Amino acid sequence: MNTIKNVLVIGGSGFIGEAVCNQLAKAGLKITVPTRRYDSAKHVLTNPTCQIVQADIHDRAALNRLVDGQDAVVNLLGVLHSSGGKPYGKRFKLNHVEFPKALCAAMARQHVKRIVHISALGIGVENPAPSMYLRSKTDGEAAVKDSAAHWTILRPSVVFGRNDSFLNMFAKLSKLAPVMPLAGAYAKFQPVFVGDVAKAVLACLTDKNRDTIHSTFDLVGPEVFTLAELVKLSAHAAGKNPLIIPVPNFVGKCQAFMMELAPGEPLMSRDNVDSMKIDNVRTAGKLFPLEHYEPLSVLAPEYIRARYNSSWLDEFRKSAHRRG
Ligand SMILES: NC(=O)c1ccc[n+]([C@@H]2O[C@H](COP(=O)([O-])OP(=O)(O)OC[C@H]3O[C@@H](n4cnc5c(N)ncnc54)[C@H](OP(=O)(O)O)[C@@H]3O)[C@@H](O)[C@H]2O)c1
């Protein structure tokens, strides 16, 4: 296999994408990040080997141009919400199923072989999967596996890091609500650090022995938490101690329905509640062989405290005889 130098990172402007771009840039790889809006991707330009291209990745000709000349592709395109549908809504179908298919076809046309495709933990646990998100991710994986590409599929559990939406959302909510009714309170998660996901992507692209080709790996951290424990941890780090009341799934679905009616992306959808019907922990899958996985209990309280809890700064200011 030729050494990989040029990489197209689809979804490179997102939460995981930014960490992936940083990791690949550090290793000296040249990165192209397509985006719908140039301004929303500018932060990745802090990497000198990174360029942004404003493009519609769902357009066949635009996708051909993006893939042309690359040595590898990382596919991080993913959405959390969609309208309803069987087996999944239109937005899930377009981004999770049709896009990987179109991407692999474009790669075949442009003679680009290598792809690292980011899927999600929980696939194959129940068939059919309990949510549209997981069902569409399942079919997306199948499209990649059916292609002629040299693929690796990575399945992360929920991903944490300074800019995550999961723990930060609970920290923010705990600032607003002293009582938190919580569906899926006992659902289990095995969160993985965003930097570790990025390391795994780089390891795939620099894998000289080709051991990662045609393999599927789980990406999970060293600790398992229930959702209620994660909410408590986020709230405590934000300096709050809300009363968490576990509620049955149908109540959670009513809450989510109300959130879906609000304008913009909902904090939680009914489909997200369905995803939590199965635990998000590693079972029979192969763990990606990283030397070390970072624990959430050490890293997350630090970045949540820094963003949401200024009381420790107040203490510091007091001891330094300074006012807020
Ligand atoms: N975060 C997690 O906890 C987690 C866990 C398991 C699996 N995953 C998977 O990992 C991947 C990356 O997740 P992430 O959390 O980094 O996502 P994210 O922050 O939402 O980023 C997704 C990126 O996709 C790009 N995108 C392009 N076309 C899009 C479209 N039509 N609709 C929405 N986005 C579009 C966006 O770029 P522009 O806005 O610049 O166009 C955005 O930067 C996804 O496949 C996700 O399913 C994530």
mmCIF file of C-alpha atoms and ligand atoms in Angstrom:
data_model
loop_
_atom_site.group_PDB
_atom_site.id
_atom_site.type_symbol
_atom_site.label_atom_id
_atom_site.label_comp_id
_atom_site.label_asym_id
_atom_site.label_seq_id
_atom_site.Cartn_x
_atom_site.Cartn_y
_atom_site.Cartn_z
ATOM 1 C CA MET A 1 0.000 0.000 0.000
ATOM 2 C CA ASN A 2 1.261 3.491 -0.837
ATOM 3 C CA THR A 3 1.976 5.771 2.100
ATOM 4 C CA ILE A 4 -1.012 7.990 2.814
ATOM 5 C CA LYS A 5 -0.347 11.721 2.480
ATOM 6 C CA ASN A 6 -3.611 13.356 1.358
ATOM 7 C CA VAL A 7 -6.785 12.740 3.321
ATOM 8 C CA LEU A 8 -10.346 13.949 2.743
ATOM 9 C CA VAL A 9 -12.052 14.314 6.133
ATOM 10 C CA ILE A 10 -15.817 14.504 5.653
ATOM 11 C CA GLY A 11 -17.390 16.045 8.753
ATOM 12 C CA GLY A 12 -13.940 17.407 9.675
ATOM 13 C CA SER A 13 -15.461 20.619 11.009
ATOM 14 C CA GLY A 14 -17.539 18.779 13.625
ATOM 15 C CA PHE A 15 -16.767 17.809 17.216
ATOM 16 C CA ILE A 16 -14.896 14.571 16.454
ATOM 17 C CA GLY A 17 -13.721 15.893 13.078
ATOM 18 C CA GLU A 18 -11.760 18.731 14.671
ATOM 19 C CA ALA A 19 -9.831 16.292 16.897
ATOM 20 C CA VAL A 20 -9.220 14.025 13.897
ATOM 21 C CA CYS A 21 -7.884 16.940 11.813
ATOM 22 C CA ASN A 22 -5.581 18.001 14.677
ATOM 23 C CA GLN A 23 -4.231 14.468 15.044
ATOM 24 C CA LEU A 24 -3.690 13.920 11.306
ATOM 25 C CA ALA A 25 -2.098 17.358 10.885
ATOM 26 C CA LYS A 26 0.319 16.644 13.750
ATOM 27 C CA ALA A 27 1.383 13.542 11.836
ATOM 28 C CA GLY A 28 2.099 15.727 8.792
ATOM 29 C CA LEU A 29 -0.844 14.603 6.636
ATOM 30 C CA LYS A 30 -2.486 17.039 4.206
ATOM 31 C CA ILE A 31 -6.181 17.372 4.973
ATOM 32 C CA THR A 32 -9.147 18.609 2.959
ATOM 33 C CA VAL A 33 -12.362 19.364 4.859
ATOM 34 C CA PRO A 34 -15.544 19.936 2.869
ATOM 35 C CA THR A 35 -18.158 22.099 4.548
ATOM 36 C CA ARG A 36 -21.583 23.532 3.844
ATOM 37 C CA ARG A 37 -20.521 26.919 5.262
ATOM 38 C CA TYR A 38 -16.926 28.105 5.093
ATOM 39 C CA ASP A 39 -17.303 30.125 8.310
ATOM 40 C CA SER A 40 -18.434 27.131 10.372
ATOM 41 C CA ALA A 41 -15.252 25.238 9.498
ATOM 42 C CA LYS A 42 -12.660 28.007 9.898
ATOM 43 C CA HIS A 43 -11.416 26.662 13.250
ATOM 44 C CA VAL A 44 -9.711 23.707 11.499
ATOM 45 C CA LEU A 45 -7.467 26.145 9.613
ATOM 46 C CA THR A 46 -5.325 26.478 12.752
ATOM 47 C CA ASN A 47 -3.674 23.378 11.295
ATOM 48 C CA PRO A 48 -1.289 24.593 8.588
ATOM 49 C CA THR A 49 -1.772 21.450 6.466
ATOM 50 C CA CYS A 50 -5.554 21.763 6.458
ATOM 51 C CA GLN A 51 -7.704 23.318 3.721
ATOM 52 C CA ILE A 52 -11.446 23.912 3.642
ATOM 53 C CA VAL A 53 -13.604 23.542 0.559
ATOM 54 C CA GLN A 54 -17.176 24.788 0.549
ATOM 55 C CA ALA A 55 -19.066 22.069 -1.328
ATOM 56 C CA ASP A 56 -22.274 20.062 -1.468
ATOM 57 C CA ILE A 57 -21.076 16.552 -0.666
ATOM 58 C CA HIS A 58 -24.423 15.147 -1.811
ATOM 59 C CA ASP A 59 -23.720 16.318 -5.349
ATOM 60 C CA ARG A 60 -22.070 13.540 -7.398
ATOM 61 C CA ALA A 61 -19.787 15.824 -9.427
ATOM 62 C CA ALA A 62 -18.703 17.794 -6.344
ATOM 63 C CA LEU A 63 -17.969 14.549 -4.494
ATOM 64 C CA ASN A 64 -15.886 13.257 -7.428
ATOM 65 C CA ARG A 65 -13.814 16.433 -7.357
ATOM 66 C CA LEU A 66 -13.289 16.163 -3.600
ATOM 67 C CA VAL A 67 -12.193 12.521 -3.758
ATOM 68 C CA ASP A 68 -9.942 13.017 -6.795
ATOM 69 C CA GLY A 69 -6.252 13.014 -5.814
ATOM 70 C CA GLN A 70 -6.797 11.798 -2.239
ATOM 71 C CA ASP A 71 -5.013 8.785 -0.752
ATOM 72 C CA ALA A 72 -7.707 8.130 1.848
ATOM 73 C CA VAL A 73 -11.082 9.299 3.124
ATOM 74 C CA VAL A 74 -12.411 9.565 6.675
ATOM 75 C CA ASN A 75 -16.206 9.650 6.831
ATOM 76 C CA LEU A 76 -17.560 11.380 9.922
ATOM 77 C CA LEU A 77 -20.812 12.575 8.383
ATOM 78 C CA GLY A 78 -23.593 11.985 10.857
ATOM 79 C CA VAL A 79 -26.818 13.546 12.099
ATOM 80 C CA LEU A 80 -28.667 12.960 15.351
ATOM 81 C CA HIS A 81 -32.187 13.818 14.281
ATOM 82 C CA SER A 82 -34.532 13.158 11.394
ATOM 83 C CA SER A 83 -38.229 13.155 10.648
ATOM 84 C CA GLY A 84 -39.908 9.775 11.161
ATOM 85 C CA GLY A 85 -40.023 6.940 8.662
ATOM 86 C CA LYS A 86 -39.669 3.202 8.205
ATOM 87 C CA PRO A 87 -37.054 1.893 8.753
ATOM 88 C CA TYR A 88 -35.738 5.474 9.215
ATOM 89 C CA GLY A 89 -36.489 9.066 8.228
ATOM 90 C CA LYS A 90 -35.258 10.871 5.120
ATOM 91 C CA ARG A 91 -32.390 12.771 6.754
ATOM 92 C CA PHE A 92 -30.943 9.580 8.290
ATOM 93 C CA LYS A 93 -31.325 7.816 4.929
ATOM 94 C CA LEU A 94 -29.537 10.571 3.014
ATOM 95 C CA ASN A 95 -26.616 11.081 5.408
ATOM 96 C CA HIS A 96 -26.091 7.637 6.953
ATOM 97 C CA VAL A 97 -26.997 5.286 4.086
ATOM 98 C CA GLU A 98 -27.045 6.972 0.680
ATOM 99 C CA PHE A 99 -23.985 9.107 1.356
ATOM 100 C CA PRO A 100 -21.570 6.258 2.305
ATOM 101 C CA LYS A 101 -22.811 4.413 -0.800
ATOM 102 C CA ALA A 102 -22.187 7.462 -3.025
ATOM 103 C CA LEU A 103 -18.827 8.077 -1.348
ATOM 104 C CA CYS A 104 -17.594 4.529 -1.987
ATOM 105 C CA ALA A 105 -18.787 4.781 -5.602
ATOM 106 C CA ALA A 106 -16.895 8.068 -6.048
ATOM 107 C CA MET A 107 -13.801 6.448 -4.501
ATOM 108 C CA ALA A 108 -14.050 3.553 -6.982
ATOM 109 C CA ARG A 109 -14.351 6.013 -9.901
ATOM 110 C CA GLN A 110 -11.316 8.011 -8.702
ATOM 111 C CA HIS A 111 -9.268 4.889 -7.774
ATOM 112 C CA VAL A 112 -9.079 5.829 -4.090
ATOM 113 C CA LYS A 113 -9.053 2.708 -1.943
ATOM 114 C CA ARG A 114 -8.748 3.562 1.749
ATOM 115 C CA ILE A 115 -11.664 4.645 3.944
ATOM 116 C CA VAL A 116 -12.145 4.913 7.696
ATOM 117 C CA HIS A 117 -15.881 5.060 8.355
ATOM 118 C CA ILE A 118 -17.179 6.256 11.729
ATOM 119 C CA SER A 119 -20.253 4.304 12.750
ATOM 120 C CA ALA A 120 -21.685 3.876 16.252
ATOM 121 C CA LEU A 121 -21.567 1.366 19.098
ATOM 122 C CA GLY A 122 -24.728 -0.699 19.504
ATOM 123 C CA ILE A 123 -24.980 -1.999 15.962
ATOM 124 C CA GLY A 124 -25.873 -5.670 15.701
ATOM 125 C CA VAL A 125 -26.948 -5.892 19.353
ATOM 126 C CA GLU A 126 -30.619 -6.116 18.378
ATOM 127 C CA ASN A 127 -31.943 -6.817 14.922
ATOM 128 C CA PRO A 128 -33.674 -4.624 13.876
ATOM 129 C CA ALA A 129 -32.018 -1.963 16.039
ATOM 130 C CA PRO A 130 -34.375 -0.062 18.364
ATOM 131 C CA SER A 131 -33.893 3.409 16.816
ATOM 132 C CA MET A 132 -33.861 4.982 13.359
ATOM 133 C CA TYR A 133 -30.380 6.358 14.109
ATOM 134 C CA LEU A 134 -28.965 2.870 14.763
ATOM 135 C CA ARG A 135 -30.888 1.226 11.900
ATOM 136 C CA SER A 136 -29.564 3.795 9.423
ATOM 137 C CA LYS A 137 -26.016 3.468 10.787
ATOM 138 C CA THR A 138 -26.345 -0.328 10.346
ATOM 139 C CA ASP A 139 -27.264 0.074 6.672
ATOM 140 C CA GLY A 140 -24.476 2.641 6.199
ATOM 141 C CA GLU A 141 -21.927 0.134 7.487
ATOM 142 C CA ALA A 142 -23.327 -2.501 5.110
ATOM 143 C CA ALA A 143 -22.911 -0.109 2.152
ATOM 144 C CA VAL A 144 -19.247 0.447 3.041
ATOM 145 C CA LYS A 145 -18.609 -3.273 3.549
ATOM 146 C CA ASP A 146 -20.255 -4.087 0.187
ATOM 147 C CA SER A 147 -17.900 -1.730 -1.646
ATOM 148 C CA ALA A 148 -14.517 -2.506 -3.170
ATOM 149 C CA ALA A 149 -12.828 -0.070 -0.761
ATOM 150 C CA HIS A 150 -10.209 -0.983 1.831
ATOM 151 C CA TRP A 151 -12.445 -0.087 4.735
ATOM 152 C CA THR A 152 -12.140 0.097 8.508
ATOM 153 C CA ILE A 153 -15.250 0.707 10.568
ATOM 154 C CA LEU A 154 -14.929 2.352 13.980
ATOM 155 C CA ARG A 155 -17.860 2.180 16.381
ATOM 156 C CA PRO A 156 -17.518 4.708 19.215
ATOM 157 C CA SER A 157 -19.718 4.780 22.285
ATOM 158 C CA VAL A 158 -20.810 8.282 23.267
ATOM 159 C CA VAL A 159 -17.795 10.544 22.791
ATOM 160 C CA PHE A 160 -16.666 13.054 25.428
ATOM 161 C CA GLY A 161 -14.307 16.027 25.192
ATOM 162 C CA ARG A 162 -14.211 19.778 25.867
ATOM 163 C CA ASN A 163 -16.748 20.587 23.123
ATOM 164 C CA ASP A 164 -18.989 17.521 23.448
ATOM 165 C CA SER A 165 -22.704 18.112 23.288
ATOM 166 C CA PHE A 166 -23.635 15.280 25.675
ATOM 167 C CA LEU A 167 -22.034 16.149 29.044
ATOM 168 C CA ASN A 168 -22.067 19.882 28.308
ATOM 169 C CA MET A 169 -25.819 19.702 27.686
ATOM 170 C CA PHE A 170 -26.415 18.082 31.101
ATOM 171 C CA ALA A 171 -24.131 20.630 32.798
ATOM 172 C CA LYS A 172 -26.074 23.471 31.142
ATOM 173 C CA LEU A 173 -29.448 21.916 32.046
ATOM 174 C CA SER A 174 -28.393 21.463 35.671
ATOM 175 C CA LYS A 175 -27.795 25.223 35.862
ATOM 176 C CA LEU A 176 -31.420 25.812 34.806
ATOM 177 C CA ALA A 177 -33.355 22.975 36.456
ATOM 178 C CA PRO A 178 -33.079 21.907 40.117
ATOM 179 C CA VAL A 179 -35.234 18.836 39.313
ATOM 180 C CA MET A 180 -34.462 16.633 36.322
ATOM 181 C CA PRO A 181 -36.912 13.929 35.208
ATOM 182 C CA LEU A 182 -34.726 11.477 33.280
ATOM 183 C CA ALA A 183 -35.748 8.723 30.866
ATOM 184 C CA GLY A 184 -33.219 5.927 30.352
ATOM 185 C CA ALA A 185 -31.662 6.785 33.732
ATOM 186 C CA TYR A 186 -30.276 3.257 34.105
ATOM 187 C CA ALA A 187 -29.106 2.887 30.490
ATOM 188 C CA LYS A 188 -25.364 2.190 30.462
ATOM 189 C CA PHE A 189 -22.674 4.028 28.501
ATOM 190 C CA GLN A 190 -18.943 3.476 28.109
ATOM 191 C CA PRO A 191 -17.826 6.949 26.938
ATOM 192 C CA VAL A 192 -14.654 7.302 24.901
ATOM 193 C CA PHE A 193 -12.410 10.384 24.791
ATOM 194 C CA VAL A 194 -12.474 12.343 21.520
ATOM 195 C CA GLY A 195 -8.653 12.375 21.426
ATOM 196 C CA ASP A 196 -8.654 8.568 21.551
ATOM 197 C CA VAL A 197 -11.078 8.379 18.610
ATOM 198 C CA ALA A 198 -8.700 10.651 16.682
ATOM 199 C CA LYS A 199 -5.714 8.466 17.610
ATOM 200 C CA ALA A 200 -7.539 5.379 16.340
ATOM 201 C CA VAL A 201 -8.285 7.078 12.994
ATOM 202 C CA LEU A 202 -4.615 8.010 12.583
ATOM 203 C CA ALA A 203 -3.520 4.494 13.554
ATOM 204 C CA CYS A 204 -5.766 3.092 10.789
ATOM 205 C CA LEU A 205 -4.326 5.443 8.172
ATOM 206 C CA THR A 206 -0.716 4.681 9.143
ATOM 207 C CA ASP A 207 -1.208 0.945 9.627
ATOM 208 C CA LYS A 208 1.674 -0.437 7.562
ATOM 209 C CA ASN A 209 0.727 -4.088 8.189
ATOM 210 C CA ARG A 210 -2.813 -3.470 6.876
ATOM 211 C CA ASP A 211 -4.184 -5.200 9.990
ATOM 212 C CA THR A 212 -7.054 -2.734 10.281
ATOM 213 C CA ILE A 213 -8.300 -3.194 6.699
ATOM 214 C CA HIS A 214 -11.656 -4.989 6.434
ATOM 215 C CA SER A 215 -12.075 -4.885 10.211
ATOM 216 C CA THR A 216 -14.664 -3.387 12.539
ATOM 217 C CA PHE A 217 -13.609 -2.070 15.948
ATOM 218 C CA ASP A 218 -15.378 -0.750 19.027
ATOM 219 C CA LEU A 219 -14.070 2.430 20.632
ATOM 220 C CA VAL A 220 -14.956 2.609 24.327
ATOM 221 C CA GLY A 221 -13.413 4.143 27.413
ATOM 222 C CA PRO A 222 -12.291 2.239 30.529
ATOM 223 C CA GLU A 223 -15.371 3.161 32.619
ATOM 224 C CA VAL A 224 -19.064 2.285 32.456
ATOM 225 C CA PHE A 225 -21.672 4.758 33.746
ATOM 226 C CA THR A 226 -25.440 4.847 33.870
ATOM 227 C CA LEU A 227 -27.028 7.900 32.285
ATOM 228 C CA ALA A 228 -28.030 9.108 35.765
ATOM 229 C CA GLU A 229 -24.395 8.875 36.916
ATOM 230 C CA LEU A 230 -23.233 10.892 33.905
ATOM 231 C CA VAL A 231 -25.862 13.569 34.565
ATOM 232 C CA LYS A 232 -24.807 13.741 38.241
ATOM 233 C CA LEU A 233 -21.124 13.958 37.362
ATOM 234 C CA SER A 234 -21.756 16.798 34.868
ATOM 235 C CA ALA A 235 -24.027 18.656 37.291
ATOM 236 C CA HIS A 236 -21.572 18.354 40.204
ATOM 237 C CA ALA A 237 -18.725 19.636 38.049
ATOM 238 C CA ALA A 238 -20.958 22.597 37.124
ATOM 239 C CA GLY A 239 -21.465 23.246 40.854
ATOM 240 C CA LYS A 240 -25.046 21.928 40.984
ATOM 241 C CA ASN A 241 -26.799 19.051 42.688
ATOM 242 C CA PRO A 242 -30.140 18.567 40.932
ATOM 243 C CA LEU A 243 -32.700 16.015 42.010
ATOM 244 C CA ILE A 244 -32.691 13.338 39.294
ATOM 245 C CA ILE A 245 -35.996 11.515 38.975
ATOM 246 C CA PRO A 246 -35.907 8.405 36.752
ATOM 247 C CA VAL A 247 -39.024 8.297 34.572
ATOM 248 C CA PRO A 248 -40.329 5.519 32.315
ATOM 249 C CA ASN A 249 -39.527 5.671 28.595
ATOM 250 C CA PHE A 250 -43.034 6.760 27.559
ATOM 251 C CA VAL A 251 -42.699 9.875 29.769
ATOM 252 C CA GLY A 252 -39.251 10.495 28.227
ATOM 253 C CA LYS A 253 -40.828 10.222 24.795
ATOM 254 C CA CYS A 254 -43.470 12.826 25.710
ATOM 255 C CA GLN A 255 -40.697 15.175 26.955
ATOM 256 C CA ALA A 256 -38.736 14.571 23.750
ATOM 257 C CA PHE A 257 -41.835 15.220 21.642
ATOM 258 C CA MET A 258 -42.222 18.629 23.312
ATOM 259 C CA MET A 259 -38.552 19.382 22.596
ATOM 260 C CA GLU A 260 -39.003 18.387 18.940
ATOM 261 C CA LEU A 261 -41.752 21.030 18.628
ATOM 262 C CA ALA A 262 -39.336 23.822 19.599
ATOM 263 C CA PRO A 263 -37.485 25.556 16.725
ATOM 264 C CA GLY A 264 -33.979 24.345 15.812
ATOM 265 C CA GLU A 265 -32.294 21.042 16.634
ATOM 266 C CA PRO A 266 -34.016 19.409 19.631
ATOM 267 C CA LEU A 267 -31.949 18.712 22.756
ATOM 268 C CA MET A 268 -33.436 15.228 22.740
ATOM 269 C CA SER A 269 -35.672 13.424 20.245
ATOM 270 C CA ARG A 270 -37.996 10.437 20.626
ATOM 271 C CA ASP A 271 -35.520 8.500 18.513
ATOM 272 C CA ASN A 272 -32.706 9.321 20.978
ATOM 273 C CA VAL A 273 -34.900 7.823 23.736
ATOM 274 C CA ASP A 274 -35.369 4.703 21.577
ATOM 275 C CA SER A 275 -31.573 4.393 21.162
ATOM 276 C CA MET A 276 -31.251 4.095 24.937
ATOM 277 C CA LYS A 277 -33.373 0.925 24.999
ATOM 278 C CA ILE A 278 -30.088 -0.971 24.637
ATOM 279 C CA ASP A 279 -26.939 -0.356 26.677
ATOM 280 C CA ASN A 280 -24.190 1.548 24.876
ATOM 281 C CA VAL A 281 -21.344 -0.651 26.132
ATOM 282 C CA ARG A 282 -18.937 -3.053 24.485
ATOM 283 C CA THR A 283 -20.152 -6.653 24.371
ATOM 284 C CA ALA A 284 -18.677 -9.010 21.792
ATOM 285 C CA GLY A 285 -16.970 -6.449 19.521
ATOM 286 C CA LYS A 286 -13.205 -6.107 19.027
ATOM 287 C CA LEU A 287 -11.723 -3.178 20.957
ATOM 288 C CA PHE A 288 -9.453 -0.951 18.849
ATOM 289 C CA PRO A 289 -5.910 -1.656 20.114
ATOM 290 C CA LEU A 290 -4.800 1.689 21.586
ATOM 291 C CA GLU A 291 -2.170 1.611 24.342
ATOM 292 C CA HIS A 292 -4.361 3.600 26.705
ATOM 293 C CA TYR A 293 -7.923 4.937 26.823
ATOM 294 C CA GLU A 294 -8.519 8.129 28.831
ATOM 295 C CA PRO A 295 -11.009 7.893 31.740
ATOM 296 C CA LEU A 296 -13.978 10.270 31.703
ATOM 297 C CA SER A 297 -13.995 10.616 35.493
ATOM 298 C CA VAL A 298 -10.608 12.376 35.324
ATOM 299 C CA LEU A 299 -10.968 14.576 32.231
ATOM 300 C CA ALA A 300 -14.625 15.603 32.076
ATOM 301 C CA PRO A 301 -15.026 17.306 35.488
ATOM 302 C CA GLU A 302 -12.051 19.541 34.622
ATOM 303 C CA TYR A 303 -13.445 20.957 31.389
ATOM 304 C CA ILE A 304 -16.999 21.220 32.695
ATOM 305 C CA ARG A 305 -15.799 23.040 35.820
ATOM 306 C CA ALA A 306 -13.761 25.447 33.712
ATOM 307 C CA ARG A 307 -16.781 26.317 31.564
ATOM 308 C CA TYR A 308 -19.727 26.262 33.970
ATOM 309 C CA ASN A 309 -18.429 26.640 37.503
ATOM 310 C CA SER A 310 -16.603 29.837 38.284
ATOM 311 C CA SER A 311 -16.893 29.416 42.088
ATOM 312 C CA TRP A 312 -13.385 27.933 42.319
ATOM 313 C CA LEU A 313 -12.130 31.096 40.576
ATOM 314 C CA ASP A 314 -14.027 33.220 43.108
ATOM 315 C CA GLU A 315 -12.236 31.352 45.910
ATOM 316 C CA PHE A 316 -8.936 31.987 44.164
ATOM 317 C CA ARG A 317 -9.732 35.685 43.701
ATOM 318 C CA LYS A 318 -10.733 35.959 47.376
ATOM 319 C CA SER A 319 -7.467 34.414 48.521
ATOM 320 C CA ALA A 320 -5.604 36.810 46.202
ATOM 321 C CA HIS A 321 -7.592 39.734 47.735
ATOM 322 C CA ARG A 322 -9.147 40.511 44.362
ATOM 323 C CA ARG A 323 -12.800 41.140 43.555
ATOM 324 C CA GLY A 324 -14.704 39.146 40.817
HETATM 325 N N1 LIG B 1 -20.469 12.562 19.166
HETATM 326 C C1 LIG B 1 -20.709 11.328 19.601
HETATM 327 O O1 LIG B 1 -20.886 11.085 20.817
HETATM 328 C C2 LIG B 1 -20.747 10.162 18.636
HETATM 329 C C3 LIG B 1 -20.874 8.860 19.133
HETATM 330 C C4 LIG B 1 -20.907 7.773 18.236
HETATM 331 C C5 LIG B 1 -20.804 7.998 16.866
HETATM 332 N N2 LIG B 1 -20.680 9.278 16.406
HETATM 333 C C6 LIG B 1 -20.579 9.494 14.955
HETATM 334 O O2 LIG B 1 -19.380 10.209 14.673
HETATM 335 C C7 LIG B 1 -19.579 11.068 13.551
HETATM 336 C C8 LIG B 1 -19.168 12.498 13.915
HETATM 337 O O3 LIG B 1 -19.952 12.931 15.013
HETATM 338 P P1 LIG B 1 -19.815 14.423 15.622
HETATM 339 O O4 LIG B 1 -20.394 14.374 16.983
HETATM 340 O O5 LIG B 1 -18.453 14.926 15.430
HETATM 341 O O6 LIG B 1 -20.831 15.206 14.674
HETATM 342 P P2 LIG B 1 -20.970 16.782 14.432
HETATM 343 O O7 LIG B 1 -20.206 17.557 15.428
HETATM 344 O O8 LIG B 1 -22.427 17.055 14.299
HETATM 345 O O9 LIG B 1 -20.290 16.970 13.001
HETATM 346 C C9 LIG B 1 -20.866 16.486 11.811
HETATM 347 C C10 LIG B 1 -20.259 17.226 10.656
HETATM 348 O O10 LIG B 1 -20.877 16.778 9.434
HETATM 349 C C11 LIG B 1 -20.911 17.873 8.540
HETATM 350 N N3 LIG B 1 -22.076 17.846 7.635
HETATM 351 C C12 LIG B 1 -21.998 17.922 6.288
HETATM 352 N N4 LIG B 1 -23.180 17.818 5.711
HETATM 353 C C13 LIG B 1 -24.060 17.706 6.690
HETATM 354 C C14 LIG B 1 -25.456 17.593 6.708
HETATM 355 N N5 LIG B 1 -26.175 17.519 5.583
HETATM 356 N N6 LIG B 1 -26.058 17.556 7.904
HETATM 357 C C15 LIG B 1 -25.336 17.635 9.059
HETATM 358 N N7 LIG B 1 -23.987 17.725 9.093
HETATM 359 C C16 LIG B 1 -23.362 17.761 7.921
HETATM 360 C C17 LIG B 1 -20.977 19.128 9.367
HETATM 361 O O11 LIG B 1 -20.094 20.037 8.742
HETATM 362 P P3 LIG B 1 -20.544 21.508 8.267
HETATM 363 O O12 LIG B 1 -21.546 22.015 9.235
HETATM 364 O O13 LIG B 1 -19.232 22.266 8.295
HETATM 365 O O14 LIG B 1 -21.067 21.321 6.877
HETATM 366 C C18 LIG B 1 -20.460 18.707 10.747
HETATM 367 O O15 LIG B 1 -19.211 19.305 11.013
HETATM 368 C C19 LIG B 1 -21.039 10.908 13.146
HETATM 369 O O16 LIG B 1 -21.126 9.961 12.116
HETATM 370 C C20 LIG B 1 -21.697 10.370 14.397
HETATM 371 O O17 LIG B 1 -22.844 9.597 14.106
HETATM 372 C C21 LIG B 1 -20.661 10.362 17.252
#
